[in-house]
């Protein structure tokens, strides 16, 4: 199994913070978001290597960050060559790039958005997926409120937790189960990413691949336990920072700061 972390976006809603620092390296609760995510990946013994896909603007920042880590799984930085939000490859385009450049064909893929913060165990997620045979899987979180669900990719599951519907930001959500940009793609399904892109489907929003794939191959939803933080706006960043600062015994802040 190989892990692919998507970190090539430009986080325009968090400017000016993200003019200087990529969102994934912003400290939350005193530690970079990406460090917290790697703690979770380290719990998955099957992961042989971690491939962080970023852009040309921030590649050096990620290279510097990666030099601080040598084990248990090696971290490799993949530069997608883009410089602005206007020429980005999109999340699905970046997965495809990582598969080609890092020669990940034939491997199961654990794909996670690099700004993902959650409590659940990725090892438990993998164990759930392993029990489903030749299938792919995504982690879902119940946001409870249908109004809030409109902001996410909304998932409907059958009684066996198989995905029967996935709609990005629906006007009328069928459920309050939101996709969390955490996926497991079975090695037999990985080549279908190129088929998806060859059909000129949208290259951005990783949920679009789920919406396409679940009608062609088995895909299941893993209902995650605990908290999940969606960090897209300054308000969400401050909330996540303070929630994690409270866990670490750090004082609360009225305004977000890059300092610990």
CSV table of C-alpha atoms in Angstrom, one decimal:
chain,number,residue,atom,x,y,z
A,1,UNK,CA,0.0,0.0,0.0
A,2,UNK,CA,1.2,3.5,-0.8
A,3,UNK,CA,-0.2,6.8,0.7
A,4,UNK,CA,-0.8,9.8,-1.5
A,5,UNK,CA,-1.4,13.1,0.2
A,6,UNK,CA,-3.0,15.9,-1.8
A,7,UNK,CA,-1.4,19.2,-1.0
A,8,UNK,CA,-1.2,21.1,-4.3
A,9,UNK,CA,-4.1,23.5,-3.8
A,10,UNK,CA,-3.6,27.2,-3.1
A,11,UNK,CA,-6.1,27.7,-0.3
A,12,UNK,CA,-7.2,31.1,-1.6
A,13,UNK,CA,-9.8,31.5,1.1
A,14,UNK,CA,-7.1,31.6,3.7
A,15,UNK,CA,-5.0,34.4,2.1
A,16,UNK,CA,-2.9,36.2,3.1
A,17,UNK,CA,-1.7,33.4,5.4
A,18,UNK,CA,-1.3,31.0,2.5
A,19,UNK,CA,0.6,33.5,0.4
A,20,UNK,CA,3.6,32.5,2.5
A,21,UNK,CA,2.8,29.1,4.0
A,22,UNK,CA,0.9,26.2,2.4
A,23,UNK,CA,-2.2,25.3,4.3
A,24,UNK,CA,-1.0,21.8,5.1
A,25,UNK,CA,2.0,23.2,7.0
A,26,UNK,CA,0.0,25.7,9.1
A,27,UNK,CA,0.2,24.9,12.8
A,28,UNK,CA,-3.0,23.7,14.4
A,29,UNK,CA,-2.8,23.0,18.1
A,30,UNK,CA,0.9,23.8,18.1
A,31,UNK,CA,1.8,21.4,15.3
A,32,UNK,CA,1.6,21.5,11.4
A,33,UNK,CA,-1.6,19.9,10.1
A,34,UNK,CA,0.5,17.6,8.0
A,35,UNK,CA,2.4,16.3,11.0
A,36,UNK,CA,-0.9,15.3,12.6
A,37,UNK,CA,-2.0,13.5,9.5
A,38,UNK,CA,1.3,11.5,9.3
A,39,UNK,CA,0.8,10.4,12.8
A,40,UNK,CA,-2.4,8.7,11.6
A,41,UNK,CA,-0.7,7.2,8.6
A,42,UNK,CA,2.1,5.8,10.7
A,43,UNK,CA,-0.5,3.6,12.4
A,44,UNK,CA,-1.1,1.7,9.2
A,45,UNK,CA,1.6,-0.9,9.0
A,46,UNK,CA,0.9,-1.7,5.3
A,47,UNK,CA,1.9,1.8,4.1
A,48,UNK,CA,5.4,1.4,2.5
A,49,UNK,CA,5.8,5.0,1.3
A,50,UNK,CA,4.1,8.4,1.5
A,51,UNK,CA,3.9,10.6,-1.6
A,52,UNK,CA,3.0,14.3,-1.0
A,53,UNK,CA,1.8,16.0,-4.2
A,54,UNK,CA,2.3,19.8,-4.1
A,55,UNK,CA,2.8,22.6,-6.5
A,56,UNK,CA,5.9,24.4,-7.8
A,57,UNK,CA,5.2,27.4,-5.6
A,58,UNK,CA,5.5,25.5,-2.4
A,59,UNK,CA,7.6,22.4,-3.3
A,60,UNK,CA,10.7,23.8,-1.5
A,61,UNK,CA,8.7,24.2,1.7
A,62,UNK,CA,7.5,20.6,1.6
A,63,UNK,CA,11.0,19.4,0.7
A,64,UNK,CA,12.4,21.2,3.7
A,65,UNK,CA,9.6,19.7,5.9
A,66,UNK,CA,10.2,16.2,4.6
A,67,UNK,CA,13.9,16.3,5.5
A,68,UNK,CA,12.9,16.2,9.2
A,69,UNK,CA,11.5,12.7,8.7
A,70,UNK,CA,13.1,9.4,7.7
A,71,UNK,CA,11.0,6.7,9.2
A,72,UNK,CA,8.9,4.6,9.5
A,73,UNK,CA,7.6,5.3,6.0
A,74,UNK,CA,9.7,7.3,3.6
A,75,UNK,CA,8.1,10.6,2.4
A,76,UNK,CA,8.6,11.7,-1.2
A,77,UNK,CA,7.5,15.1,-2.6
A,78,UNK,CA,5.9,15.2,-6.0
A,79,UNK,CA,5.9,18.7,-7.7
A,80,UNK,CA,3.0,19.0,-10.1
A,81,UNK,CA,4.6,22.0,-11.8
A,82,UNK,CA,1.8,24.5,-11.3
A,83,UNK,CA,2.3,28.0,-10.0
A,84,UNK,CA,-1.2,29.5,-9.6
A,85,UNK,CA,-4.7,28.5,-8.7
A,86,UNK,CA,-5.6,29.0,-12.4
A,87,UNK,CA,-3.3,26.4,-13.8
A,88,UNK,CA,-3.7,23.7,-11.1
A,89,UNK,CA,-4.1,20.1,-12.2
A,90,UNK,CA,-6.9,19.4,-9.8
A,91,UNK,CA,-7.0,16.7,-7.1
A,92,UNK,CA,-7.8,13.9,-9.4
A,93,UNK,CA,-5.2,15.1,-11.9
A,94,UNK,CA,-2.6,15.1,-9.0
A,95,UNK,CA,-3.5,11.5,-8.1
A,96,UNK,CA,-2.9,10.5,-11.7
A,97,UNK,CA,0.4,12.4,-11.7
A,98,UNK,CA,1.6,10.6,-8.5
A,99,UNK,CA,0.7,7.2,-9.9
A,100,UNK,CA,2.7,7.8,-13.1
A,101,UNK,CA,5.7,9.6,-11.7
A,102,UNK,CA,6.1,7.5,-8.6
A,103,UNK,CA,5.3,4.2,-10.4
A,104,UNK,CA,2.4,3.3,-8.1
A,105,UNK,CA,0.7,1.1,-10.6
A,106,UNK,CA,-0.2,-2.2,-9.0
A,107,UNK,CA,-0.4,-0.8,-5.4
A,108,UNK,CA,-3.4,-0.2,-3.2
A,109,UNK,CA,-3.7,3.6,-2.7
A,110,UNK,CA,-4.6,5.4,0.5
A,111,UNK,CA,-5.4,8.9,-0.7
A,112,UNK,CA,-6.0,11.8,1.7
A,113,UNK,CA,-6.4,15.5,1.4
A,114,UNK,CA,-3.5,17.2,3.2
A,115,UNK,CA,-5.7,19.5,5.2
A,116,UNK,CA,-7.6,16.6,6.8
A,117,UNK,CA,-7.8,16.5,10.6
A,118,UNK,CA,-9.8,13.7,12.3
A,119,UNK,CA,-9.9,11.5,15.3
A,120,UNK,CA,-10.6,8.2,13.8
A,121,UNK,CA,-8.0,5.4,13.2
A,122,UNK,CA,-6.7,4.9,9.7
A,123,UNK,CA,-5.7,1.4,10.8
A,124,UNK,CA,-9.4,0.7,11.6
A,125,UNK,CA,-10.4,2.2,8.2
A,126,UNK,CA,-8.0,-0.1,6.4
A,127,UNK,CA,-9.3,-3.1,8.4
A,128,UNK,CA,-12.9,-2.3,7.4
A,129,UNK,CA,-11.9,-2.0,3.8
A,130,UNK,CA,-9.9,-5.2,3.8
A,131,UNK,CA,-13.1,-7.1,4.7
A,132,UNK,CA,-14.8,-5.9,1.5
A,133,UNK,CA,-12.8,-7.8,-1.1
A,134,UNK,CA,-11.9,-6.1,-4.4
A,135,UNK,CA,-13.6,-2.8,-3.5
A,136,UNK,CA,-12.6,0.8,-2.8
A,137,UNK,CA,-13.7,2.8,0.2
A,138,UNK,CA,-14.1,6.4,1.5
A,139,UNK,CA,-14.5,7.7,5.0
A,140,UNK,CA,-17.8,9.5,5.8
A,141,UNK,CA,-18.8,11.8,8.6
A,142,UNK,CA,-22.4,12.6,9.7
A,143,UNK,CA,-22.6,16.4,9.8
A,144,UNK,CA,-26.1,16.0,11.2
A,145,UNK,CA,-27.5,19.2,9.6
A,146,UNK,CA,-28.8,19.0,6.0
A,147,UNK,CA,-28.1,22.7,5.5
A,148,UNK,CA,-24.5,22.1,6.4
A,149,UNK,CA,-24.4,19.0,4.2
A,150,UNK,CA,-24.9,21.2,1.2
A,151,UNK,CA,-21.3,22.3,1.5
A,152,UNK,CA,-19.9,18.8,1.0
A,153,UNK,CA,-20.0,15.7,-1.2
A,154,UNK,CA,-23.0,13.9,0.2
A,155,UNK,CA,-23.0,10.1,0.4
A,156,UNK,CA,-25.9,7.6,0.6
A,157,UNK,CA,-25.1,4.1,1.8
A,158,UNK,CA,-27.2,0.9,1.7
A,159,UNK,CA,-27.6,-1.5,4.6
A,160,UNK,CA,-24.2,-3.1,3.9
A,161,UNK,CA,-22.5,0.4,3.8
A,162,UNK,CA,-22.0,0.2,0.0
A,163,UNK,CA,-22.1,3.6,-1.7
A,164,UNK,CA,-25.3,4.0,-3.7
A,165,UNK,CA,-25.1,7.7,-4.3
A,166,UNK,CA,-22.5,10.5,-4.2
A,167,UNK,CA,-23.4,14.1,-5.1
A,168,UNK,CA,-21.0,17.1,-4.8
A,169,UNK,CA,-22.7,20.0,-2.9
A,170,UNK,CA,-26.3,19.0,-3.6
A,171,UNK,CA,-29.1,21.6,-3.3
A,172,UNK,CA,-31.2,19.0,-1.6
A,173,UNK,CA,-29.0,16.4,0.2
A,174,UNK,CA,-30.3,12.9,0.4
A,175,UNK,CA,-28.4,12.4,3.7
A,176,UNK,CA,-26.1,14.2,6.1
A,177,UNK,CA,-23.2,11.8,5.5
A,178,UNK,CA,-20.3,13.9,4.1
A,179,UNK,CA,-17.3,12.6,2.3
A,180,UNK,CA,-14.1,13.5,4.1
A,181,UNK,CA,-11.5,13.3,1.3
A,182,UNK,CA,-10.1,10.1,2.8
A,183,UNK,CA,-10.1,7.2,0.3
A,184,UNK,CA,-8.8,3.7,-0.3
A,185,UNK,CA,-8.5,2.6,-3.9
A,186,UNK,CA,-8.1,-1.0,-4.6
A,187,UNK,CA,-5.2,-1.8,-6.9
A,188,UNK,CA,-7.6,-3.2,-9.5
A,189,UNK,CA,-9.4,0.2,-9.6
A,190,UNK,CA,-6.4,2.5,-9.8
A,191,UNK,CA,-6.1,2.2,-13.6
A,192,UNK,CA,-9.6,3.5,-13.9
A,193,UNK,CA,-8.4,6.9,-12.8
A,194,UNK,CA,-6.9,7.3,-16.3
A,195,UNK,CA,-10.1,6.2,-17.9
A,196,UNK,CA,-12.0,8.8,-15.8
A,197,UNK,CA,-9.7,11.6,-17.0
A,198,UNK,CA,-9.6,10.4,-20.6
A,199,UNK,CA,-13.4,10.8,-20.7
A,200,UNK,CA,-12.8,14.5,-19.8
A,201,UNK,CA,-14.5,14.3,-16.5
A,202,UNK,CA,-13.7,17.1,-13.9
A,203,UNK,CA,-10.2,16.8,-12.7
A,204,UNK,CA,-10.8,18.7,-9.5
A,205,UNK,CA,-12.8,17.8,-6.4
A,206,UNK,CA,-11.8,14.2,-5.5
A,207,UNK,CA,-15.4,13.3,-4.8
A,208,UNK,CA,-16.1,13.5,-8.5
A,209,UNK,CA,-14.1,10.3,-8.9
A,210,UNK,CA,-16.2,8.6,-6.2
A,211,UNK,CA,-19.4,9.7,-8.0
A,212,UNK,CA,-18.1,8.1,-11.2
A,213,UNK,CA,-16.4,5.0,-9.7
A,214,UNK,CA,-19.2,3.7,-7.4
A,215,UNK,CA,-21.4,3.1,-10.4
A,216,UNK,CA,-18.7,0.9,-12.0
A,217,UNK,CA,-17.0,-0.9,-9.2
A,218,UNK,CA,-17.9,-1.8,-5.5
A,219,UNK,CA,-17.3,1.1,-3.2
A,220,UNK,CA,-18.1,1.3,0.5
A,221,UNK,CA,-18.4,4.0,3.1
A,222,UNK,CA,-16.7,3.8,6.5
A,223,UNK,CA,-18.5,5.8,9.2
A,224,UNK,CA,-15.8,7.5,11.1
A,225,UNK,CA,-15.9,8.0,14.8
A,226,UNK,CA,-14.9,11.2,16.7
A,227,UNK,CA,-14.3,14.6,15.4
A,228,UNK,CA,-13.5,15.7,11.8
A,229,UNK,CA,-12.3,19.2,11.1
A,230,UNK,CA,-12.9,20.9,7.8
A,231,UNK,CA,-10.5,23.7,7.3
A,232,UNK,CA,-11.4,26.0,4.5
A,233,UNK,CA,-12.0,29.4,6.0
A,234,UNK,CA,-10.2,31.6,8.6
A,235,UNK,CA,-13.1,30.9,11.0
A,236,UNK,CA,-12.8,27.1,10.6
A,237,UNK,CA,-9.0,27.3,11.0
A,238,UNK,CA,-9.3,29.3,14.3
A,239,UNK,CA,-11.9,26.8,15.6
A,240,UNK,CA,-9.8,23.8,14.8
A,241,UNK,CA,-6.7,25.5,16.3
A,242,UNK,CA,-8.5,26.3,19.5
A,243,UNK,CA,-10.1,22.8,19.8
A,244,UNK,CA,-6.7,21.1,19.5
A,245,UNK,CA,-5.0,23.7,21.7
A,246,UNK,CA,-7.5,22.8,24.4
A,247,UNK,CA,-6.5,19.1,24.0
A,248,UNK,CA,-2.8,20.1,24.3
A,249,UNK,CA,-3.4,22.3,27.4
A,250,UNK,CA,-2.6,25.4,25.4
A,251,UNK,CA,-4.4,28.7,26.0
A,252,UNK,CA,-7.2,29.7,23.6
A,253,UNK,CA,-6.7,32.5,21.1
A,254,UNK,CA,-9.1,35.2,19.8
A,255,UNK,CA,-7.1,35.3,16.5
A,256,UNK,CA,-5.1,32.7,14.6
A,257,UNK,CA,-1.3,33.0,14.6
A,258,UNK,CA,1.5,31.1,13.0
A,259,UNK,CA,3.3,31.1,16.3
A,260,UNK,CA,2.8,28.2,18.8
